[in-house]
């Protein structure tokens, strides 16, 4: 019964949800600058009569309390920020803020959660428990909005027994969702290195300390920290995407600058790897007569989906969408600040398929051609409402 009611309302409000998504898509704002987005969400919550408080500047936390007695609480999370990318899609809702784009689908997450809030508000008399709506800023930028909101008490008063989040996935067809219990996404640390040698004429290497050749050794040696010290059962990735030497055919530069990323799924190993990489880089530079500045900026922790909760939520998704539309996912070495929620409370972060190959909607997130098949929002809004009610024991 409740499922059919939710499905009916989801269909009724679908055009509004798409309209909200298009408005947000056309007006993207960068992390920590989601002022208009936050005001838009606040206005929608006002319209729905949902009380809310502000947190972490642009974040909003709303509460919907069911009219049946229950002390259960579930939190639903959406992120609101966009990326520094110039959109090249030719669509009516193209970004009007040049250089900024909702290329990670956070416009879809926000409009979907507003849709879910609309559904839940309309059926308040039919459920017990409290639904906490978390609209967070700054998922894409350290230290991450989730972290700040947790520090400011988003998971207290009332304290949710479960936190649920969804994220668009352009590799899954619209209409389907995907789950992975246990460790699902990686910790993400940024590495910044400067190898300082002594530049000079390329014809006289004996008078120089060549930071280029030292960097070449360093790049291969650092990979051996991963291949020789990491437990093979624990995924680890080390990639350097920026290496600037900036000499010439006959000029050895004074220094080489590198930037990379280190990702894994184990906090003990993560800490050990940081020490080993730094020690190796510094020791190697010293042995070759150069200096080394090796800095790691710690990013988000790994994301873990609580096993029992994820099994339950996956079961609710099977009820709501049908078995054929619920997939099992592999781990993914990208980062996501929902990870902070997953370490602070039992959490489940699942994927909402948004692909439509026949319409050419296949681009990856974080690309200037990213878009979503909007019919995915029909399932997105209704499923989350259904999950919330079932999780609250209705
Ligand atoms: Zn992203
Ligand atoms: Zn994202």
Short mmCIF file of C-alpha atoms and ligand atoms in Angstrom, two decimals:
data_model
loop_
_atom_site.label_atom_id
_atom_site.label_comp_id
_atom_site.label_asym_id
_atom_site.label_seq_id
_atom_site.Cartn_x
_atom_site.Cartn_y
_atom_site.Cartn_z
CA UNK A 1 0.00 0.00 0.00
CA UNK A 2 2.59 2.50 1.15
CA UNK A 3 4.75 1.59 -1.85
CA UNK A 4 1.95 2.34 -4.29
CA UNK A 5 1.17 5.65 -2.58
CA UNK A 6 4.81 6.68 -2.80
CA UNK A 7 5.00 5.66 -6.46
CA UNK A 8 1.88 7.67 -7.24
CA UNK A 9 3.17 10.83 -5.55
CA UNK A 10 6.61 10.38 -7.17
CA UNK A 11 4.87 10.41 -10.56
CA UNK A 12 2.74 13.43 -9.65
CA UNK A 13 5.74 15.53 -8.60
CA UNK A 14 8.15 14.25 -11.26
CA UNK A 15 7.91 17.39 -13.43
CA UNK A 16 8.65 19.62 -10.43
CA UNK A 17 11.64 17.48 -9.48
CA UNK A 18 13.00 17.77 -13.04
CA UNK A 19 12.28 21.52 -13.01
CA UNK A 20 14.22 21.91 -9.75
CA UNK A 21 17.08 19.85 -11.14
CA UNK A 22 17.24 21.99 -14.27
CA UNK A 23 17.17 25.21 -12.24
CA UNK A 24 20.05 23.97 -10.08
CA UNK A 25 21.92 22.67 -13.12
CA UNK A 26 21.69 26.04 -14.86
CA UNK A 27 22.85 27.85 -11.71
CA UNK A 28 25.78 25.85 -10.32
CA UNK A 29 27.94 27.11 -7.46
CA UNK A 30 31.39 26.00 -6.33
CA UNK A 31 32.12 24.24 -3.05
CA UNK A 32 31.68 26.51 0.01
CA UNK A 33 29.89 29.10 -2.21
CA UNK A 34 26.46 27.42 -2.48
CA UNK A 35 24.62 30.58 -1.35
CA UNK A 36 21.85 30.70 -3.98
CA UNK A 37 21.52 26.90 -3.97
CA UNK A 38 21.07 26.92 -0.21
CA UNK A 39 18.50 29.73 -0.46
CA UNK A 40 16.65 27.74 -3.15
CA UNK A 41 16.51 24.65 -0.94
CA UNK A 42 15.43 26.75 2.06
CA UNK A 43 12.57 28.28 0.03
CA UNK A 44 11.40 24.81 -1.02
CA UNK A 45 11.51 23.56 2.58
CA UNK A 46 9.49 26.65 3.62
CA UNK A 47 6.90 25.83 0.95
CA UNK A 48 6.65 22.31 2.33
CA UNK A 49 6.42 23.58 5.92
CA UNK A 50 9.51 21.61 6.92
CA UNK A 51 11.47 23.22 9.77
CA UNK A 52 15.24 23.43 9.27
CA UNK A 53 18.43 24.87 10.73
CA UNK A 54 21.56 26.08 8.95
CA UNK A 55 24.90 24.43 9.51
CA UNK A 56 28.41 24.79 8.04
CA UNK A 57 27.38 28.10 6.41
CA UNK A 58 25.40 26.87 3.41
CA UNK A 59 24.27 23.51 4.78
CA UNK A 60 20.65 22.88 5.81
CA UNK A 61 19.16 20.25 8.10
CA UNK A 62 15.41 19.69 7.93
CA UNK A 63 13.19 17.44 10.03
CA UNK A 64 10.04 15.60 9.02
CA UNK A 65 8.30 13.92 11.94
CA UNK A 66 5.76 11.24 11.17
CA UNK A 67 2.48 11.48 13.09
CA UNK A 68 2.52 7.89 14.35
CA UNK A 69 4.47 7.30 17.59
CA UNK A 70 8.09 6.17 17.12
CA UNK A 71 11.49 7.22 18.38
CA UNK A 72 13.35 5.96 15.32
CA UNK A 73 15.40 8.42 13.25
CA UNK A 74 16.88 8.07 9.76
CA UNK A 75 19.01 10.68 7.98
CA UNK A 76 18.97 11.21 4.21
CA UNK A 77 21.84 13.13 2.67
CA UNK A 78 22.28 15.16 -0.53
CA UNK A 79 25.25 17.31 -1.55
CA UNK A 80 24.79 20.68 -3.31
CA UNK A 81 28.10 21.87 -4.80
CA UNK A 82 29.34 21.96 -8.40
CA UNK A 83 32.78 21.72 -10.06
CA UNK A 84 35.15 24.15 -11.82
CA UNK A 85 34.37 22.78 -15.29
CA UNK A 86 32.95 24.59 -18.34
CA UNK A 87 29.89 22.72 -19.61
CA UNK A 88 29.84 21.93 -23.34
CA UNK A 89 26.44 20.23 -23.47
CA UNK A 90 23.94 21.94 -25.76
CA UNK A 91 20.86 21.70 -23.54
CA UNK A 92 18.22 24.26 -22.48
CA UNK A 93 19.37 23.96 -18.87
CA UNK A 94 23.08 24.47 -19.67
CA UNK A 95 25.14 26.13 -16.93
CA UNK A 96 24.70 29.91 -16.91
CA UNK A 97 27.71 30.28 -14.64
CA UNK A 98 30.60 29.92 -17.10
CA UNK A 99 33.44 27.81 -15.72
CA UNK A 100 31.19 26.12 -13.15
CA UNK A 101 29.18 22.97 -13.81
CA UNK A 102 27.13 20.36 -12.00
CA UNK A 103 29.32 17.65 -13.47
CA UNK A 104 28.95 15.27 -10.53
CA UNK A 105 25.16 15.20 -10.42
CA UNK A 106 24.78 17.00 -7.09
CA UNK A 107 21.94 18.99 -8.72
CA UNK A 108 20.16 15.65 -9.15
CA UNK A 109 20.88 14.64 -5.54
CA UNK A 110 19.49 17.91 -4.18
CA UNK A 111 16.36 17.93 -6.35
CA UNK A 112 15.80 14.24 -5.63
CA UNK A 113 15.97 14.78 -1.87
CA UNK A 114 13.56 17.72 -2.18
CA UNK A 115 11.24 15.35 -4.06
CA UNK A 116 11.62 12.74 -1.33
CA UNK A 117 10.84 15.43 1.26
CA UNK A 118 7.67 16.34 -0.67
CA UNK A 119 6.52 12.72 -0.71
CA UNK A 120 7.21 12.20 2.99
CA UNK A 121 5.47 15.47 3.94
CA UNK A 122 2.32 14.36 2.14
CA UNK A 123 2.13 11.02 3.95
CA UNK A 124 3.12 12.19 7.43
CA UNK A 125 -0.06 10.76 8.92
CA UNK A 126 0.84 7.28 7.74
CA UNK A 127 4.26 6.75 9.27
CA UNK A 128 6.10 6.90 12.55
CA UNK A 129 9.65 8.14 13.09
CA UNK A 130 11.75 11.14 12.18
CA UNK A 131 13.44 11.77 8.84
CA UNK A 132 16.41 14.11 8.99
CA UNK A 133 17.16 15.79 5.67
CA UNK A 134 20.82 16.73 5.26
CA UNK A 135 21.64 19.16 2.45
CA UNK A 136 25.40 19.52 2.70
CA UNK A 137 27.80 21.95 1.05
CA UNK A 138 31.24 21.28 -0.36
CA UNK A 139 31.50 17.58 -1.10
CA UNK A 140 34.10 18.26 -3.78
CA UNK A 141 36.59 20.22 -1.70
CA UNK A 142 38.62 19.51 1.43
CA UNK A 143 37.88 19.48 4.32
CA UNK A 144 34.43 18.50 2.99
CA UNK A 145 31.02 19.71 4.09
CA UNK A 146 30.09 16.36 5.66
CA UNK A 147 33.01 16.61 8.06
CA UNK A 148 32.09 20.16 9.07
CA UNK A 149 28.41 19.31 9.60
CA UNK A 150 29.29 16.30 11.77
CA UNK A 151 31.57 18.53 13.87
CA UNK A 152 28.68 20.96 14.24
CA UNK A 153 26.34 18.22 15.44
CA UNK A 154 24.32 17.16 12.41
CA UNK A 155 24.18 13.61 13.75
CA UNK A 156 22.87 14.69 17.19
CA UNK A 157 19.46 15.84 18.48
CA UNK A 158 17.96 13.67 17.21
CA UNK A 159 20.59 11.04 16.55
CA UNK A 160 19.88 8.94 13.45
CA UNK A 161 20.27 5.15 13.65
CA UNK A 162 21.13 5.16 9.95
CA UNK A 163 22.40 7.59 7.32
CA UNK A 164 21.45 6.99 3.68
CA UNK A 165 22.98 8.68 0.64
CA UNK A 166 22.62 8.19 -3.09
CA UNK A 167 24.92 9.23 -5.95
CA UNK A 168 24.31 9.28 -9.69
CA UNK A 169 26.20 6.66 -11.72
CA UNK A 170 26.54 7.11 -15.49
CA UNK A 171 27.69 3.51 -15.96
CA UNK A 172 24.36 2.12 -14.73
CA UNK A 173 21.17 2.43 -16.82
CA UNK A 174 18.52 4.82 -15.54
CA UNK A 175 15.89 2.88 -13.59
CA UNK A 176 18.49 0.72 -11.87
CA UNK A 177 20.44 1.15 -8.64
CA UNK A 178 23.63 -0.48 -7.32
CA UNK A 179 24.87 -1.55 -3.90
CA UNK A 180 28.10 -2.66 -2.30
CA UNK A 181 28.19 -3.76 1.33
CA UNK A 182 31.38 -3.20 3.34
CA UNK A 183 34.28 -1.10 2.12
CA UNK A 184 33.18 0.62 -1.07
CA UNK A 185 35.23 3.77 -1.82
CA UNK A 186 38.82 4.80 -1.09
CA UNK A 187 40.57 7.29 1.16
CA UNK A 188 42.08 10.05 -0.97
CA UNK A 189 45.31 11.82 -0.08
CA UNK A 190 47.04 14.44 -2.20
CA UNK A 191 50.82 14.34 -2.54
CA UNK A 192 52.94 17.39 -3.35
CA UNK A 193 56.69 16.93 -3.94
CA UNK A 194 59.53 19.25 -4.82
CA UNK A 195 62.92 17.78 -5.78
CA UNK A 196 65.52 20.51 -5.43
CA UNK A 197 68.82 19.97 -7.27
CA UNK A 198 71.21 22.30 -9.00
CA UNK A 199 70.54 23.24 -12.59
CA UNK A 200 72.96 24.10 -15.34
CA UNK A 201 74.12 23.30 -18.88
CA UNK A 202 72.95 19.91 -20.11
CA UNK A 203 76.43 19.28 -21.50
CA UNK A 204 78.02 19.44 -18.05
CA UNK A 205 76.05 17.04 -15.83
CA UNK A 206 79.06 16.61 -13.53
CA UNK A 207 78.60 20.19 -12.36
CA UNK A 208 74.90 19.86 -11.68
CA UNK A 209 72.58 17.89 -9.41
CA UNK A 210 69.99 16.72 -11.90
CA UNK A 211 66.51 16.73 -10.28
CA UNK A 212 64.98 15.17 -13.42
CA UNK A 213 66.86 11.90 -13.20
CA UNK A 214 66.34 11.82 -9.43
CA UNK A 215 62.59 12.27 -9.99
CA UNK A 216 62.63 9.41 -12.52
CA UNK A 217 64.09 7.13 -9.84
CA UNK A 218 61.65 8.44 -7.27
CA UNK A 219 58.58 7.77 -9.40
CA UNK A 220 59.48 4.11 -9.91
CA UNK A 221 60.73 3.62 -6.35
CA UNK A 222 57.53 5.02 -4.83
CA UNK A 223 55.47 2.46 -6.76
CA UNK A 224 57.40 -0.22 -4.87
CA UNK A 225 56.04 1.07 -1.58
CA UNK A 226 52.70 -0.06 -2.97
CA UNK A 227 53.82 -3.32 -4.59
CA UNK A 228 56.16 -4.49 -1.79
CA UNK A 229 54.65 -3.18 1.46
CA UNK A 230 50.87 -3.09 0.93
CA UNK A 231 48.90 -6.21 1.76
CA UNK A 232 47.82 -7.46 -1.69
CA UNK A 233 44.33 -8.01 -0.29
CA UNK A 234 44.03 -4.32 0.52
CA UNK A 235 43.54 -2.10 -2.56
CA UNK A 236 46.09 0.72 -2.94
CA UNK A 237 46.66 3.17 -5.76
CA UNK A 238 49.45 5.70 -6.24
CA UNK A 239 49.35 7.94 -9.31
CA UNK A 240 51.32 11.04 -10.23
CA UNK A 241 49.52 13.13 -12.84
CA UNK A 242 51.67 16.23 -12.70
CA UNK A 243 55.43 16.31 -13.20
CA UNK A 244 56.97 19.66 -14.09
CA UNK A 245 60.70 19.88 -14.87
CA UNK A 246 60.61 22.88 -17.19
CA UNK A 247 64.22 22.80 -18.38
CA UNK A 248 65.13 22.46 -22.06
CA UNK A 249 67.00 20.06 -24.35
CA UNK A 250 70.24 21.53 -23.07
CA UNK A 251 69.13 22.97 -19.73
CA UNK A 252 68.93 20.98 -16.53
CA UNK A 253 66.40 22.76 -14.25
CA UNK A 254 67.00 23.55 -10.60
CA UNK A 255 63.95 21.68 -9.44
CA UNK A 256 61.14 19.31 -10.39
CA UNK A 257 57.62 19.57 -9.03
CA UNK A 258 55.22 16.63 -8.72
CA UNK A 259 51.61 16.12 -7.70
CA UNK A 260 49.94 12.79 -7.10
CA UNK A 261 47.19 10.89 -5.32
CA UNK A 262 47.33 7.99 -2.88
CA UNK A 263 44.21 5.91 -2.29
CA UNK A 264 43.51 2.93 -0.09
CA UNK A 265 40.95 1.31 2.21
CA UNK A 266 42.77 0.74 5.49
CA UNK A 267 43.65 3.48 7.99
CA UNK A 268 46.64 1.67 9.52
CA UNK A 269 48.20 1.04 6.14
CA UNK A 270 47.34 4.56 5.03
CA UNK A 271 49.37 6.03 7.92
CA UNK A 272 52.25 3.59 7.36
CA UNK A 273 52.35 4.32 3.62
CA UNK A 274 52.58 8.06 4.27
CA UNK A 275 55.69 7.52 6.43
CA UNK A 276 57.29 5.04 4.01
CA UNK A 277 56.78 7.24 0.92
CA UNK A 278 58.17 10.33 2.61
CA UNK A 279 61.18 8.48 4.02
CA UNK A 280 61.96 6.85 0.70
CA UNK A 281 61.67 10.08 -1.28
CA UNK A 282 63.80 12.04 1.17
CA UNK A 283 66.41 9.30 1.48
CA UNK A 284 66.66 8.87 -2.28
CA UNK A 285 67.12 12.61 -2.83
CA UNK A 286 69.71 12.82 -0.10
CA UNK A 287 71.70 9.89 -1.51
CA UNK A 288 71.82 11.67 -4.87
CA UNK A 289 72.72 15.05 -3.44
CA UNK A 290 69.34 16.76 -3.77
CA UNK A 291 66.82 18.10 -1.28
CA UNK A 292 63.23 16.94 -1.09
CA UNK A 293 60.06 18.61 0.12
CA UNK A 294 57.46 15.86 0.48
CA UNK A 295 54.00 16.92 1.66
CA UNK A 296 50.81 14.92 1.97
CA UNK A 297 47.45 16.60 2.32
CA UNK A 298 45.11 14.11 3.96
CA UNK A 299 41.78 13.78 2.22
CA UNK A 300 38.60 11.87 3.02
CA UNK A 301 38.71 8.48 4.75
CA UNK A 302 37.55 5.31 2.97
CA UNK A 303 33.78 4.81 2.76
CA UNK A 304 32.20 1.79 4.39
CA UNK A 305 28.63 0.62 3.94
CA UNK A 306 27.45 -1.09 7.11
CA UNK A 307 26.76 -4.72 6.14
CA UNK A 308 23.39 -5.31 7.83
CA UNK A 309 21.96 -1.90 6.98
CA UNK A 310 23.08 -2.22 3.36
CA UNK A 311 21.50 -5.68 3.08
CA UNK A 312 18.24 -4.22 4.44
CA UNK A 313 18.29 -1.17 2.17
CA UNK A 314 19.10 -3.34 -0.83
CA UNK A 315 16.08 -5.48 0.08
CA UNK A 316 13.88 -2.34 0.17
CA UNK A 317 15.22 -1.40 -3.27
CA UNK A 318 14.28 -4.87 -4.59
CA UNK A 319 10.74 -4.35 -3.18
CA UNK A 320 10.45 -0.94 -4.76
CA UNK A 321 12.19 -1.34 -8.13
CA UNK A 322 12.14 -5.10 -8.72
CA UNK A 323 15.03 -7.58 -8.45
CA UNK A 324 16.16 -7.01 -12.05
CA UNK A 325 16.82 -3.33 -11.30
CA UNK A 326 19.07 -3.80 -8.29
CA UNK A 327 22.73 -4.52 -9.04
CA UNK A 328 25.76 -5.54 -7.02
CA UNK A 329 28.74 -3.22 -7.42
CA UNK A 330 32.49 -3.64 -7.18
CA UNK A 331 34.67 -1.37 -5.06
CA UNK A 332 35.54 1.99 -6.58
CA UNK A 333 38.78 3.83 -5.79
CA UNK A 334 37.26 7.30 -6.04
CA UNK A 335 36.72 9.35 -2.90
CA UNK A 336 33.52 10.76 -1.40
CA UNK A 337 33.02 12.77 1.77
CA UNK A 338 29.93 10.71 2.68
CA UNK A 339 32.76 8.53 4.07
CA UNK A 340 32.72 10.74 7.19
CA UNK A 341 29.08 9.84 7.84
CA UNK A 342 29.96 6.18 7.30
CA UNK A 343 32.52 6.33 10.11
CA UNK A 344 30.22 8.26 12.46
CA UNK A 345 27.00 6.20 12.09
CA UNK A 346 25.70 3.06 10.37
CA UNK A 347 25.48 4.21 6.75
CA UNK A 348 24.54 3.10 3.26
CA UNK A 349 25.68 4.92 0.13
CA UNK A 350 24.17 3.52 -3.05
CA UNK A 351 24.28 4.37 -6.75
CA UNK A 352 21.44 5.70 -8.84
CA UNK A 353 21.79 4.71 -12.50
CA UNK A 354 21.53 7.71 -14.84
CA UNK A 355 22.76 6.28 -18.16
CA UNK A 356 20.79 6.33 -21.41
CA UNK A 357 22.93 5.12 -24.26
CA UNK A 358 20.25 5.69 -26.92
CA UNK A 359 20.23 9.39 -26.01
CA UNK A 360 24.02 9.56 -25.80
CA UNK A 361 24.00 10.08 -22.02
CA UNK A 362 27.11 8.09 -21.19
CA UNK A 363 29.78 10.60 -20.09
CA UNK A 364 31.59 10.05 -16.83
CA UNK A 365 31.13 12.36 -13.87
CA UNK A 366 33.64 15.26 -13.72
CA UNK A 367 33.63 15.73 -17.52
CA UNK A 368 32.25 18.74 -19.49
CA UNK A 369 29.76 16.46 -21.32
CA UNK A 370 28.29 14.84 -18.21
CA UNK A 371 24.48 14.76 -18.05
CA UNK A 372 21.82 12.49 -16.59
CA UNK A 373 18.79 10.68 -17.93
CA UNK A 374 16.23 12.57 -15.86
CA UNK A 375 13.69 9.73 -15.66
CA UNK A 376 16.15 8.27 -13.12
CA UNK A 377 14.78 10.86 -10.70
CA UNK A 378 11.39 9.12 -10.66
CA UNK A 379 12.99 6.12 -8.96
CA UNK A 380 15.45 8.32 -7.09
CA UNK A 381 12.83 10.30 -5.18
CA UNK A 382 10.39 7.47 -4.52
CA UNK A 383 12.99 4.88 -3.59
CA UNK A 384 14.57 7.11 -0.98
CA UNK A 385 11.17 7.84 0.59
CA UNK A 386 10.41 4.10 0.63
CA UNK A 387 13.83 3.28 2.14
CA UNK A 388 13.32 5.91 4.86
CA UNK A 389 9.90 4.57 5.86
CA UNK A 390 10.99 0.93 5.85
CA UNK A 391 14.14 1.74 7.78
CA UNK A 392 11.99 3.53 10.38
CA UNK A 393 10.04 0.29 10.77
CA UNK A 394 6.86 1.21 8.88
ZN1 LIG B 1 32.45 14.51 -7.75
ZN1 LIG B 2 29.70 13.62 -6.34
#
